[in-house]
Amino acid sequence: MLELVRAGVLRPDLLVTSAIALDAVPDALAAMGTASAAGATVIEPWR
């Protein structure tokens, strides 16, 4: 599968819809049941 990513066949970057700081995680977890958008949120602890 990694070879498909390297070749550009699979684009996991298109699944990421937002990036949040570590201190925003509790609010994001609480909102999971009401989220309307599909996609993945990446946690960036250095933010």
Short mmCIF file of C-alpha atoms in Angstrom, two decimals:
data_model
loop_
_atom_site.label_atom_id
_atom_site.label_comp_id
_atom_site.label_asym_id
_atom_site.label_seq_id
_atom_site.Cartn_x
_atom_site.Cartn_y
_atom_site.Cartn_z
CA MET A 1 0.00 0.00 0.00
CA LEU A 2 2.87 2.40 0.73
CA GLU A 3 4.11 1.88 -2.80
CA LEU A 4 0.70 3.00 -4.09
CA VAL A 5 0.99 6.13 -1.96
CA ARG A 6 4.51 6.78 -3.27
CA ALA A 7 3.28 6.32 -6.82
CA GLY A 8 0.45 8.80 -6.27
CA VAL A 9 -2.24 6.19 -6.84
CA LEU A 10 -3.57 6.48 -3.29
CA ARG A 11 -3.97 9.97 -1.84
CA PRO A 12 -4.43 9.75 1.94
CA ASP A 13 -3.89 13.51 2.16
CA LEU A 14 -7.35 13.99 0.65
CA LEU A 15 -8.89 12.34 3.73
CA VAL A 16 -7.53 14.97 6.13
CA THR A 17 -10.09 17.72 6.53
CA SER A 18 -8.64 19.59 9.51
CA ALA A 19 -5.69 19.87 11.84
CA ILE A 20 -6.01 20.86 15.48
CA ALA A 21 -3.73 21.61 18.40
CA LEU A 22 -3.43 19.17 21.28
CA ASP A 23 -5.38 21.45 23.61
CA ALA A 24 -8.35 21.38 21.19
CA VAL A 25 -8.72 17.59 21.43
CA PRO A 26 -11.25 17.51 24.31
CA ASP A 27 -13.65 19.78 22.41
CA ALA A 28 -13.15 17.80 19.20
CA LEU A 29 -13.91 14.54 20.99
CA ALA A 30 -17.04 16.02 22.54
CA ALA A 31 -18.22 17.18 19.10
CA MET A 32 -17.67 13.82 17.40
CA GLY A 33 -21.30 12.80 17.80
CA THR A 34 -22.54 15.94 16.08
CA ALA A 35 -19.99 16.27 13.28
CA SER A 36 -21.58 16.47 9.86
CA ALA A 37 -18.48 16.37 7.67
CA ALA A 38 -16.59 13.27 6.67
CA GLY A 39 -12.83 13.13 6.92
CA ALA A 40 -10.02 12.83 9.42
CA THR A 41 -8.69 15.34 11.90
CA VAL A 42 -4.95 15.35 12.51
CA ILE A 43 -3.66 16.35 15.94
CA GLU A 44 -0.55 18.52 15.74
CA PRO A 45 0.89 18.70 19.28
CA TRP A 46 3.39 21.41 18.32
CA ARG A 47 0.65 23.90 17.44
#
